[in-house]
Coordinates of C-alpha atoms and ligand atoms in Angstrom, one line a residue:
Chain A
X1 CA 0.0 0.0 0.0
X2 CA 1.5 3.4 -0.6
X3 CA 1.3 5.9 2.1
X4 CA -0.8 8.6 -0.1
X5 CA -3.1 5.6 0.1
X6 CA -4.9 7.5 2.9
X7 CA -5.9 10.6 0.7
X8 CA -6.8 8.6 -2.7
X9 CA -8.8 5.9 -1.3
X10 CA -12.1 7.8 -0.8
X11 CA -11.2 7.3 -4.6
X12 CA -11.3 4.1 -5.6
X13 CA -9.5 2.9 -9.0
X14 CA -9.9 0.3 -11.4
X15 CA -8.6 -2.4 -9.2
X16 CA -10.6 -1.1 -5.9
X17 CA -13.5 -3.4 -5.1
X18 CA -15.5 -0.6 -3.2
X19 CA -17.3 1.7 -5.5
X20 CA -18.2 4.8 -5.1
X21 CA -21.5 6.8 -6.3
X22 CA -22.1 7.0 -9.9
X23 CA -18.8 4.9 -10.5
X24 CA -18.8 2.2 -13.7
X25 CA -19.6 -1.1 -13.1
X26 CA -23.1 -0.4 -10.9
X27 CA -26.4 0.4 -12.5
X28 CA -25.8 3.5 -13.8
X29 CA -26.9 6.5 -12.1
X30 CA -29.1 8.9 -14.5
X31 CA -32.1 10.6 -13.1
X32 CA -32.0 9.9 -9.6
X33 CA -34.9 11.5 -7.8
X34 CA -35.0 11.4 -3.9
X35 CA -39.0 11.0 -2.2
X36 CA -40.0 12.1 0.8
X37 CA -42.9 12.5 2.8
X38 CA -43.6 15.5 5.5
X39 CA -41.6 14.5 8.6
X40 CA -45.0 15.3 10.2
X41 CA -46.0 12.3 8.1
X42 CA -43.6 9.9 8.5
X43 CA -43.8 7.2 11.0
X44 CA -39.8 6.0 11.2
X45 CA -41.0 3.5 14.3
X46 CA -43.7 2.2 12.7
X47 CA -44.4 -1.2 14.5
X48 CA -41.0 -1.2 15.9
X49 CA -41.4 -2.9 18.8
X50 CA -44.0 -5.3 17.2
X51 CA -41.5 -6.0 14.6
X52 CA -38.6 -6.2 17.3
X53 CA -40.2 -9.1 19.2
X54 CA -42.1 -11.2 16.4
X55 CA -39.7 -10.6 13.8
X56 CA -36.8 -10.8 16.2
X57 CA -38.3 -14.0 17.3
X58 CA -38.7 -15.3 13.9
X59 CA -35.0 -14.6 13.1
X60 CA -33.4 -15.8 15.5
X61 CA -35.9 -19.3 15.9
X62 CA -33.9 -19.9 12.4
X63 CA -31.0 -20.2 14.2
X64 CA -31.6 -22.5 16.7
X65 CA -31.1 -25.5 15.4
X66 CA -27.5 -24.7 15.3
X67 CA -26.7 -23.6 18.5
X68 CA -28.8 -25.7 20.0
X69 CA -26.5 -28.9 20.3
X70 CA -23.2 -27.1 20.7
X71 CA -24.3 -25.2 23.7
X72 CA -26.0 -28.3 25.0
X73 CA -22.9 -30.7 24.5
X74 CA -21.4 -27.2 26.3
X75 CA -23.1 -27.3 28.8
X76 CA -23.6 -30.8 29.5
X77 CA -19.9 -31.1 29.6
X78 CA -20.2 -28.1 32.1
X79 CA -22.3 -29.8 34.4
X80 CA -20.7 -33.1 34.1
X81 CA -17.2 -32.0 35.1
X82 CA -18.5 -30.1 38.3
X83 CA -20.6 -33.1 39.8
X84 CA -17.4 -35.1 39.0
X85 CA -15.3 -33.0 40.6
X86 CA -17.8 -32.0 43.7
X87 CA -17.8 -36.2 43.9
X88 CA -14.1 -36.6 43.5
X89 CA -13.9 -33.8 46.8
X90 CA -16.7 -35.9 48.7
X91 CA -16.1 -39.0 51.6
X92 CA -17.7 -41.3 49.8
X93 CA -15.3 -40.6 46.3
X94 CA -12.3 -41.2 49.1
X95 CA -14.0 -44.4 50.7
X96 CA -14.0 -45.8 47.7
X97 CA -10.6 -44.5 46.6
X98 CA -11.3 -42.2 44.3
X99 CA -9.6 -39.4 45.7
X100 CA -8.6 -36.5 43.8
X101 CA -5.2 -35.5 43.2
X102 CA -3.7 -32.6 45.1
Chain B
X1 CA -21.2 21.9 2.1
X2 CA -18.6 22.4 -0.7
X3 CA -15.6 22.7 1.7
X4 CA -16.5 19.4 3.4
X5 CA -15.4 17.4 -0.3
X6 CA -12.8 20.3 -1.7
X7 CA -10.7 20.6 1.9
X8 CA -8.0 18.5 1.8
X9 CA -8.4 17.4 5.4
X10 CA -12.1 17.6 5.3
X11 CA -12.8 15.4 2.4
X12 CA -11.4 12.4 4.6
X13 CA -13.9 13.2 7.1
X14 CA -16.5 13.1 4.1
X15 CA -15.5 10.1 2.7
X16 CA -15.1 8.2 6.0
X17 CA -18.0 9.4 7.5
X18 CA -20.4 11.4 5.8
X19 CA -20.5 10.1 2.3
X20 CA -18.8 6.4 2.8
X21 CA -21.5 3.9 0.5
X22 CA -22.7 1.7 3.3
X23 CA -23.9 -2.0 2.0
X24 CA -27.7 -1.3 2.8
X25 CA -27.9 -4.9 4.8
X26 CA -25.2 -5.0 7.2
X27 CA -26.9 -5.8 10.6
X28 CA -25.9 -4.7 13.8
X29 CA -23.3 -7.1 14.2
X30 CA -21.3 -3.8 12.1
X31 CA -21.8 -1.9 15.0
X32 CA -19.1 -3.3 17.0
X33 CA -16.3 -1.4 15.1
X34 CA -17.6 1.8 16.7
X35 CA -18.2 0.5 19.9
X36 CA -14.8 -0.2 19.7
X37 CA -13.7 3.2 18.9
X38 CA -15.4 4.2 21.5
X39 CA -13.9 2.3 23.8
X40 CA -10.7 3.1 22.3
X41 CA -11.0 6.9 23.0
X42 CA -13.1 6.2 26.3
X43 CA -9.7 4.3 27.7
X44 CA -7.2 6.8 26.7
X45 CA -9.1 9.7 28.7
X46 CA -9.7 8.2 31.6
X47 CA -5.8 6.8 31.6
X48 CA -4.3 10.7 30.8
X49 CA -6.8 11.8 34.2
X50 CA -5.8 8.1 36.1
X51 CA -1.9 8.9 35.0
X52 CA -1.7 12.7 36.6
X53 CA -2.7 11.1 40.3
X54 CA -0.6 7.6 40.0
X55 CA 2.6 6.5 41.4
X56 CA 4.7 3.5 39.8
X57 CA 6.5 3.0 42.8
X58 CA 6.2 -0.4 44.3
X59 CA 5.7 1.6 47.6
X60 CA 3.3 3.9 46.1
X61 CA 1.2 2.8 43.4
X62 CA -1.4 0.7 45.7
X63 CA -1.8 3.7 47.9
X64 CA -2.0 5.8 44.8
X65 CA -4.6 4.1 43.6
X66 CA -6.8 4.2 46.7
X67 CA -5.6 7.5 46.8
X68 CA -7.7 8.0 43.4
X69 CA -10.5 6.4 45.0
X70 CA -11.2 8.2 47.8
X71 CA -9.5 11.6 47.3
X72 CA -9.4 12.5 43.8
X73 CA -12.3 14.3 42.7
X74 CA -14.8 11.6 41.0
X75 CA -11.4 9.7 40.9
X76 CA -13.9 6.6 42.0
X77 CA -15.4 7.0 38.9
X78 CA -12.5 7.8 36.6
X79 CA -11.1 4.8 38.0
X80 CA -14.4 2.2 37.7
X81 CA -15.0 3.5 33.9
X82 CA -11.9 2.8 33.3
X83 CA -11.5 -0.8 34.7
X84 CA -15.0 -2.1 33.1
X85 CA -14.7 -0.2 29.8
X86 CA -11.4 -2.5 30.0
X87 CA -13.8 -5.6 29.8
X88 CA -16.0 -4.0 27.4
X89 CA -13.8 -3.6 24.6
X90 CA -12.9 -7.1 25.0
X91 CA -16.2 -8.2 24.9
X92 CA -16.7 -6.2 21.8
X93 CA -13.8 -7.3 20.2
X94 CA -14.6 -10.6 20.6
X95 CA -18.0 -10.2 19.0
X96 CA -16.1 -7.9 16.7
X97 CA -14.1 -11.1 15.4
X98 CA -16.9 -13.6 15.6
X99 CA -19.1 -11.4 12.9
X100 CA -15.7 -11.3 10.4
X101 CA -15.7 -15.7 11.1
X102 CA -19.1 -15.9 10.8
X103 CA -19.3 -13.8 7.5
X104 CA -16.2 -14.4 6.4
X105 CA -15.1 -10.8 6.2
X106 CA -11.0 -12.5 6.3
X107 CA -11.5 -13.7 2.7
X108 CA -9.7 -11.4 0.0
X109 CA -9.6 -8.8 -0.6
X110 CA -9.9 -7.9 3.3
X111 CA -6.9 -10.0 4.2
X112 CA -4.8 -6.6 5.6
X113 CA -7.5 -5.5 7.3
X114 CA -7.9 -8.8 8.9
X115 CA -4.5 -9.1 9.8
X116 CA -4.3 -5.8 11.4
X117 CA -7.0 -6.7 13.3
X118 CA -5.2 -9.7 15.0
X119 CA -2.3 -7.6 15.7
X120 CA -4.7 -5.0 17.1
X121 CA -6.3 -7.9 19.4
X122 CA -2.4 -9.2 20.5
X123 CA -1.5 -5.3 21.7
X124 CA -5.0 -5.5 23.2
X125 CA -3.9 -8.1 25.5
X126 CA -0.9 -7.3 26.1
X127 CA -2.0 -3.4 27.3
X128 CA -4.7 -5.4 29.1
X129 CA -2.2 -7.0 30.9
X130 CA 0.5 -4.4 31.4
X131 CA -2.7 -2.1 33.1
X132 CA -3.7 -5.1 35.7
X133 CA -0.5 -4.9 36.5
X134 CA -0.1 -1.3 38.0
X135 CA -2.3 -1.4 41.3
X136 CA 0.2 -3.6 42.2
X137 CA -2.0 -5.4 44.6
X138 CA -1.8 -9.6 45.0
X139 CA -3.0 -10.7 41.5
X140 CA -1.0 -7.8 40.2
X141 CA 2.3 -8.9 41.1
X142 CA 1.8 -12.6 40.9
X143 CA -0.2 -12.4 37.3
X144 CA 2.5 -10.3 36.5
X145 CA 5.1 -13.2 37.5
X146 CA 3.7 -15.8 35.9
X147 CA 3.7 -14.3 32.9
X148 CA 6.9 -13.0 32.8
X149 CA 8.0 -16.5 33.7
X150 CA 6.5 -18.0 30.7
X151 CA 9.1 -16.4 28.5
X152 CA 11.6 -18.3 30.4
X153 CA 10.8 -21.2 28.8
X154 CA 12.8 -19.9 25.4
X155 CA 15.6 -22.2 25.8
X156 CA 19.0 -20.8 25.6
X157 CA 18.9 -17.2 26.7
X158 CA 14.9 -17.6 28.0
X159 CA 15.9 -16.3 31.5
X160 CA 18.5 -14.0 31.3
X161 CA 15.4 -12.1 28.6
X162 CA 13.3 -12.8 32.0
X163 CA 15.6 -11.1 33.8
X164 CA 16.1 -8.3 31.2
X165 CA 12.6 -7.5 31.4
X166 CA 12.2 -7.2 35.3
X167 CA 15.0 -5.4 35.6
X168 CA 16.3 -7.3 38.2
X169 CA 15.4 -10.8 39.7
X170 CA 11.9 -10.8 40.4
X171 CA 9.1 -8.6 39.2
X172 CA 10.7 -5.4 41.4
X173 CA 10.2 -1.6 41.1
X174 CA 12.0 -1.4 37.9
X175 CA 9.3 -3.8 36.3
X176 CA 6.7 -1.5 37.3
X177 CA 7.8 1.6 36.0
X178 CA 8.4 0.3 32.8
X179 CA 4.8 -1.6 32.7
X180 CA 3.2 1.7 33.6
X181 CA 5.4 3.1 30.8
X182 CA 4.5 1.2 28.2
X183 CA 0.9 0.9 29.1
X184 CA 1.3 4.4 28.4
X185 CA 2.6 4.0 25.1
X186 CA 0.3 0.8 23.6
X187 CA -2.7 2.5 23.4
X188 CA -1.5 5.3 21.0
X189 CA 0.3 2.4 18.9
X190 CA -3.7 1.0 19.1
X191 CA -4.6 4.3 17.4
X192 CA -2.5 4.1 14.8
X193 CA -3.4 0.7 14.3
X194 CA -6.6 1.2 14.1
X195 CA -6.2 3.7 11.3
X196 CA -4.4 1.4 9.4
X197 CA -7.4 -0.7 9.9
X198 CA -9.7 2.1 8.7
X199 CA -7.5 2.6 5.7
X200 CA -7.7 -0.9 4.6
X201 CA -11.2 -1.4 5.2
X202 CA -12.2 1.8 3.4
X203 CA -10.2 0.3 0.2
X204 CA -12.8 -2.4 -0.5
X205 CA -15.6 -1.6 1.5
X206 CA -17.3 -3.6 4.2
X207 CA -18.5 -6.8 3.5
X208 CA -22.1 -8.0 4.1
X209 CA -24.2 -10.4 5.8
X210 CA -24.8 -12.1 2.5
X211 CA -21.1 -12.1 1.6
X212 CA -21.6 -11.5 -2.0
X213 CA -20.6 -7.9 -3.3
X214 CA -23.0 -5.2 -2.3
X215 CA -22.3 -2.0 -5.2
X216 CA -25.5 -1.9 -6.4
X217 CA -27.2 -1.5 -3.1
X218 CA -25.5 1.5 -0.7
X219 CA -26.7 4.2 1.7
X220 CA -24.6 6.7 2.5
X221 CA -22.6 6.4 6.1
X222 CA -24.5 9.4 7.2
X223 CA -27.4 9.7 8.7
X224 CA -28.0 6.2 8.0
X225 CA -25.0 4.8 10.1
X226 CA -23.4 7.7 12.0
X227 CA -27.2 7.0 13.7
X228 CA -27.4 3.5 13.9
X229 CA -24.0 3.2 15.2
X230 CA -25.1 6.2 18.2
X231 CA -28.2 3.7 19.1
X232 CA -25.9 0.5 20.6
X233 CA -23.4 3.8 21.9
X234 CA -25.9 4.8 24.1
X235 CA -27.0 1.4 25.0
X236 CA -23.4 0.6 25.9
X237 CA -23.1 4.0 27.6
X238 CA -26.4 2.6 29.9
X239 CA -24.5 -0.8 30.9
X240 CA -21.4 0.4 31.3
X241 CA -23.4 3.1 34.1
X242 CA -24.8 0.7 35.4
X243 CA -22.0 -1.7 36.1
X244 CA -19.9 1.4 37.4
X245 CA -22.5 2.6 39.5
X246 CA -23.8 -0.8 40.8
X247 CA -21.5 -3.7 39.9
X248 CA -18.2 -1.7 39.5
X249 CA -16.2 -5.2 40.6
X250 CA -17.9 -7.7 39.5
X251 CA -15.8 -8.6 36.9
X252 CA -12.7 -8.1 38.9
X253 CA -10.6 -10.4 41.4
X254 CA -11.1 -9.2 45.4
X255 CA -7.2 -10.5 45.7
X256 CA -6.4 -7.2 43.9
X257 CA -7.5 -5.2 47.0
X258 CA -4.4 -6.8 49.2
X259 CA -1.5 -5.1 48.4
X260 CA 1.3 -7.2 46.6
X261 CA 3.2 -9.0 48.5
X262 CA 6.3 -11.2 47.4
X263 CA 6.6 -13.3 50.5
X264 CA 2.7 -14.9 49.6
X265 CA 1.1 -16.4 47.1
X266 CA -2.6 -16.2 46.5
X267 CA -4.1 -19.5 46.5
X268 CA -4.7 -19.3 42.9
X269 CA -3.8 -17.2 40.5
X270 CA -5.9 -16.2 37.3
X271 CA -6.1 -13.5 34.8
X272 CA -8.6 -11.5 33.9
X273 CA -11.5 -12.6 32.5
X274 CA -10.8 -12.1 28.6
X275 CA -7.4 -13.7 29.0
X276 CA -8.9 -17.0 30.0
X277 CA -9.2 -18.9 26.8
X278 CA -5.5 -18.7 26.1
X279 CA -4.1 -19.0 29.5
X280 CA -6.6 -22.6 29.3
X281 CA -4.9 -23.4 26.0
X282 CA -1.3 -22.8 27.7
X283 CA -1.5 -24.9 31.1
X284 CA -3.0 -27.3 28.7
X285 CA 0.4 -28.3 26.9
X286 CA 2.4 -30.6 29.8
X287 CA 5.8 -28.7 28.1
X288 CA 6.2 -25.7 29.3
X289 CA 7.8 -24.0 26.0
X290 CA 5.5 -25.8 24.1
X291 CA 2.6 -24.6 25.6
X292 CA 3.9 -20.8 25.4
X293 CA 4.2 -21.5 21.6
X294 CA 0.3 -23.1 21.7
X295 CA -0.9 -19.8 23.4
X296 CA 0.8 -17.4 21.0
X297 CA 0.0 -19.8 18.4
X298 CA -3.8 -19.7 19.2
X299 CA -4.1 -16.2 18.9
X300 CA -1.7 -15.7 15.3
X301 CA -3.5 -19.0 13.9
X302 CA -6.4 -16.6 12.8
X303 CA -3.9 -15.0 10.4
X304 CA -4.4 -18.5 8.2
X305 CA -7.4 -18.4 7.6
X306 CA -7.6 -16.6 4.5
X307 CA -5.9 -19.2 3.6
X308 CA -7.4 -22.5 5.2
X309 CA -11.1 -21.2 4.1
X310 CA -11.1 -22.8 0.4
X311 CA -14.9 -22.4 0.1
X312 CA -16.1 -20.5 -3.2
X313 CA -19.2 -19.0 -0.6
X314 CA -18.1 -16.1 1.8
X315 CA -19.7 -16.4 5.0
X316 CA -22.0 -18.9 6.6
X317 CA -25.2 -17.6 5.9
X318 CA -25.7 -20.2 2.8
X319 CA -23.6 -22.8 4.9
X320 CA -25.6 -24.7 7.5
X321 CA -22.9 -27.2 8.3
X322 CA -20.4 -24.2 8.9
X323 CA -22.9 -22.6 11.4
X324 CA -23.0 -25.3 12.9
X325 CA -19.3 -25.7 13.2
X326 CA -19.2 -21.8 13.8
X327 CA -21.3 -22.5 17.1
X328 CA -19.5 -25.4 18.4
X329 CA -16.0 -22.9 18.2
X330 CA -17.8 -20.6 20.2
X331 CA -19.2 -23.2 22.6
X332 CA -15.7 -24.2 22.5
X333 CA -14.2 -20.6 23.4
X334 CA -16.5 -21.1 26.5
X335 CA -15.2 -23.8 27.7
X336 CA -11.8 -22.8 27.3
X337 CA -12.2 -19.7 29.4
X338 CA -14.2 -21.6 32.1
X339 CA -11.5 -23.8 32.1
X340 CA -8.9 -21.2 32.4
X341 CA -10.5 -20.4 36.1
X342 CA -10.2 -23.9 37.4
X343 CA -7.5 -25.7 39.4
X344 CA -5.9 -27.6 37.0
X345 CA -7.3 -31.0 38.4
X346 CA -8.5 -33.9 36.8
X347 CA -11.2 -33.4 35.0
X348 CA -10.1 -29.7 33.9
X349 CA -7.2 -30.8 32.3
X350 CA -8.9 -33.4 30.0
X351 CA -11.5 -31.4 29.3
X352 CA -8.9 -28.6 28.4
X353 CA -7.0 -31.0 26.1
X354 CA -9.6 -31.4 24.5
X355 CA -11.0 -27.8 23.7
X356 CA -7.2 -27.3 23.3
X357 CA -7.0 -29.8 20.2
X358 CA -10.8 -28.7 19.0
X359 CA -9.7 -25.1 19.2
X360 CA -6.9 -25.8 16.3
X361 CA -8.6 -28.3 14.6
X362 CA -11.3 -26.0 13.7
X363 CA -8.7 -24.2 12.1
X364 CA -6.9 -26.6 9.8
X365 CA -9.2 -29.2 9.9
X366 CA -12.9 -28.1 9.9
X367 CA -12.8 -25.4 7.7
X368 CA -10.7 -26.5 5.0
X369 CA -12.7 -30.2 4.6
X370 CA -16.0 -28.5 4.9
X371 CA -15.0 -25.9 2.3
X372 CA -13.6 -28.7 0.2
X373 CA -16.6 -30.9 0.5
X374 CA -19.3 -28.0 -0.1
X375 CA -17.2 -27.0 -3.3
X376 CA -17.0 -30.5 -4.2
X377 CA -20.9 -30.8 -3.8
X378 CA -21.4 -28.2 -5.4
X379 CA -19.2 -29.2 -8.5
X380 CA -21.1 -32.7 -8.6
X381 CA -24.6 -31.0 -8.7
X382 CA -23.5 -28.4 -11.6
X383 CA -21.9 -31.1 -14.0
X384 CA -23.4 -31.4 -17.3
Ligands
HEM1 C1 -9.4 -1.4 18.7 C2 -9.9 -2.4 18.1 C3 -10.7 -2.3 16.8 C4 -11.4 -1.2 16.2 C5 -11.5 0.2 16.8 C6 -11.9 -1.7 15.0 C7 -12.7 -0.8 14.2 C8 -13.4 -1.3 13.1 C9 -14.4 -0.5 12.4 C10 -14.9 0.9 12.7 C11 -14.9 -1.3 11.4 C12 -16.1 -1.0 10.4 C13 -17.4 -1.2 11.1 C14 -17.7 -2.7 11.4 O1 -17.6 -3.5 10.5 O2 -17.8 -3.0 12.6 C15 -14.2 -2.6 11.4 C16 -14.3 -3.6 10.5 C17 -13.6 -4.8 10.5 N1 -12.7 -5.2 11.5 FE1 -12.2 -4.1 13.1 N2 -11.6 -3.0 14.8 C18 -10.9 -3.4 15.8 C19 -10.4 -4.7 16.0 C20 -10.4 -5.7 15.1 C21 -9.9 -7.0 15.3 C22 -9.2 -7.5 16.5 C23 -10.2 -7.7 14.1 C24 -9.8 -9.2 13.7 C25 -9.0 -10.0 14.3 C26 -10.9 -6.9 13.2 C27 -11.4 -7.2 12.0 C28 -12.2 -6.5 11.2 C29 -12.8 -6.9 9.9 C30 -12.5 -8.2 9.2 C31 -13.7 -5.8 9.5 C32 -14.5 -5.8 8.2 C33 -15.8 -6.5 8.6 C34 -16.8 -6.5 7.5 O3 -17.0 -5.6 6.8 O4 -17.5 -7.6 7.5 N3 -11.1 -5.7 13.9 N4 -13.2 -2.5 12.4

């Protein structure tokens, strides 16, 4: 990278991935018209919290199946290796000679 | 208007800010490189106000800081924001890193910015660990010593480079003044880092939770961003109050409040919090060398993955077996750290092994066959 880099590369050149506005290789930019209603009018939050907690819900349901059994092997493992060692620590673990190590 | 694109110092702040083209989708897993920022700039203030009231004197700095506590002028508070913000940006940066594996944001053409990102996480830690340090109370010194010690393990000249770095033959006065000094320094280094960072991510762009390129669909970084980015500011500036108004040690060790002291050991000693994972993956490896190489090793192995990640898909939205891999590395990550907190007893250290062995495998195992096999698939189901 050369160290001008920093003032051309709001810039970007033929072999830059990011374009910029109205650059080649996007839809070309003729006629562009921006809408918009009375700010008096507009409702920005529309349904926002409706849309937080059912749509929210909805994405992230998706995901569940895979995080499900990774967090439950997790945690399984978790629980396991406490008991074992709460066990290990216990009389009856050293009655039977199962000590822990110290 | 016109001066903000025709200045020549200006028109970065335009193109960086105002008129960057956003891709439209990015979620708010793209807010974390702000956050971070934040944190950034929240950590270097409250150091320059901590720095004008501290002593780096072994016989000092513990009064010193209680001294900020209770005398200094909101010095409580100076102090708190600045221990918790601590965990914060880890926290963030973790998350931070998780969105670029998930979405595969390492692939080219972001490889430099990846890569300055892991060397922006390694000076993380290490500032992390120079600033623990400095209160010089019980884990202070004795974190302090173990790590040291772990560089003893360099065979040939491994202690005399111990010794070189005390300054003497235990971690001493000398040792410090020159933590305290470079904590200093690390976090400006971080800045510049992180405009390097900047730099190479404004070359191609950000990448996007469909991982496929996003030109014909921007908005511009302001308002659109600049705003979205201030809603999870001010939801991190309302926990982050609330931990250093209510909870301002939870996620600190109560040893820290006895002062250091060479002649005892703490019963155990453990890192902070966001160190956990790798300190796991070092007491893992019986040799002692070996192990030091496994814990630097674990951090720089996310360098290769540009590399390891063969699969013609960026990201692992389209990839339901790599999500499901992508879980059981964090699930993983958990253990590790959990581990990291334990006496290394029986059966810690298996478990550890194990994570230990996962935790690289993921890396030059998992994602190379699975990007193999999915290109393979894929191949097979295209042929003519
Ligand atoms: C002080 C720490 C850091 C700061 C201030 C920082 C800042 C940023 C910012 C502002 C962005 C753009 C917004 C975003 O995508 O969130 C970004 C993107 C990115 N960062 Fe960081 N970063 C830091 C640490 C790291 C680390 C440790 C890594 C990786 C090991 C990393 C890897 C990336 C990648 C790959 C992207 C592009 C993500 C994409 O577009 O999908 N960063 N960073």
């Amino acid at each position: 990278m050369r160290p001008t880099v920093a003032r051309m590369s709001d810039m970007p050149g033929p072999k830059v991935y990011n374009l910029w506005w109205g650059d080649r290789g996007i839809a070309a930019q003729k006629g562009v018209i921006q809408y918009a209603i009375s700010p008096n009018r507009q409702r920005a939050a529309k349904n926002m919290f409706r849309n937080w907690l059912f749509n929210g819900y909805r994405r992230l349901a998706a995901q569940v199946p895979y995080f499900v059994v990774p967090f439950a092997v997790g945690y399984g493992t978790y629980t396991w290796a406490k008991s074992y060692d709460a066990w290990q620590n216990s009389k009856a673990a050293h009655e039977a000679g199962h000590a822990a190590e110290h | 208007m016109r001066t903000l694109k025709k200045n020549m110092l200006l028109r970065l702040v335009n193109s960086y800010i105002v008129d960057s083209p956003e891709p439209a989708n990015i979620s708010y897993l793209w807010n974390f490189g702000s956050l971070l920022g934040v944190c950034l700039v929240l950590q270097i203030l409250t150091g320059i106000f901590l720095a004008m009231h501290y002593q780096p004197h072994v016989d000092f700095a513990f009064n010193s800081v209680e001294h900020i506590m209770r005398d200094v002028n909101n010095g409580w508070a100076i102090r708190y924001t600045h221990a918790n913000v601590a965990s914060f940006f880890f926290i963030f940066v973790y998350i931070h890193i998780a969105r670029g594996l998930y979405y595969g944001s390492y692939k080219s053409p972001r490889v430099l910015l990846w890569s300055i990102g892991v060397i922006i996480l390694v000076v993380m830690m290490a500032t992390g660990f120079l600033g623990y340090v400095l209160p010089y109370g019980q884990m202070s010194l004795w974190g302090a010593t173990v790590i040291t010690n772990l560089l003893s393990a360099i065979p040939v000249f491994g202690q005399d480079l111990v010794e070189l770095i005390w300054g003497g033959f235990s971690v001493n006065n000398a040792t410090l003044n020159r933590f305290f000094s470079l904590h200093y320094l690390l976090p400006f280094l971080l800045a510049a880092l992180v405009v390097a960072h900047l730099i190479a991510l404004h070359t191609h762009g950000s990448n996007n939770p469909n991982g496929i390129g996003s030109s014909t669909d921007r908005l511009t970084m302001h308002p659109y961003f600049t705003f979205k980015d201030l809603v999870t500011i001010f939801l991190f500036f309302l926990i982050l109050s609330i931990f250093v108004f209510y909870y301002p040690n939870m996620l600190g060790h109560s040893d820290n409040y006895i002062p250091a002291n060479p002649m005892q050991t703490p019963a155990s000693i453990v890192p902070e919090w966001y160190l956990l994972p790798f300190y796991a993956i070092l007491r893992s490896i019986p040799n002692k060398l070996l192990g030091v190489i496994a814990m630097f090793g674990s951090l720089f192995i996310l360098l290769i993955l540009p590399i390891t990640d063969v699969s013609r898909v960026r990201g692992n939205q389209f990839r339901p077996a790599m999500k499901l891999f992508f879980w059981f590395f964090v699930v993983n990550f958990f253990i590790l750290m959990w581990i990291g907190s334990q006496h290394p007893t029986s059966p810690y250290v298996e478990i550890g092994q194990i994570s230990t062995a996962f935790y690289f495998l993921w890396f030059i195992l998992i994602v190379p066959v699975l990007g193999l096999s999915e290109n393979t698939i894929m191949d097979v189901a295209t042929e003519k």
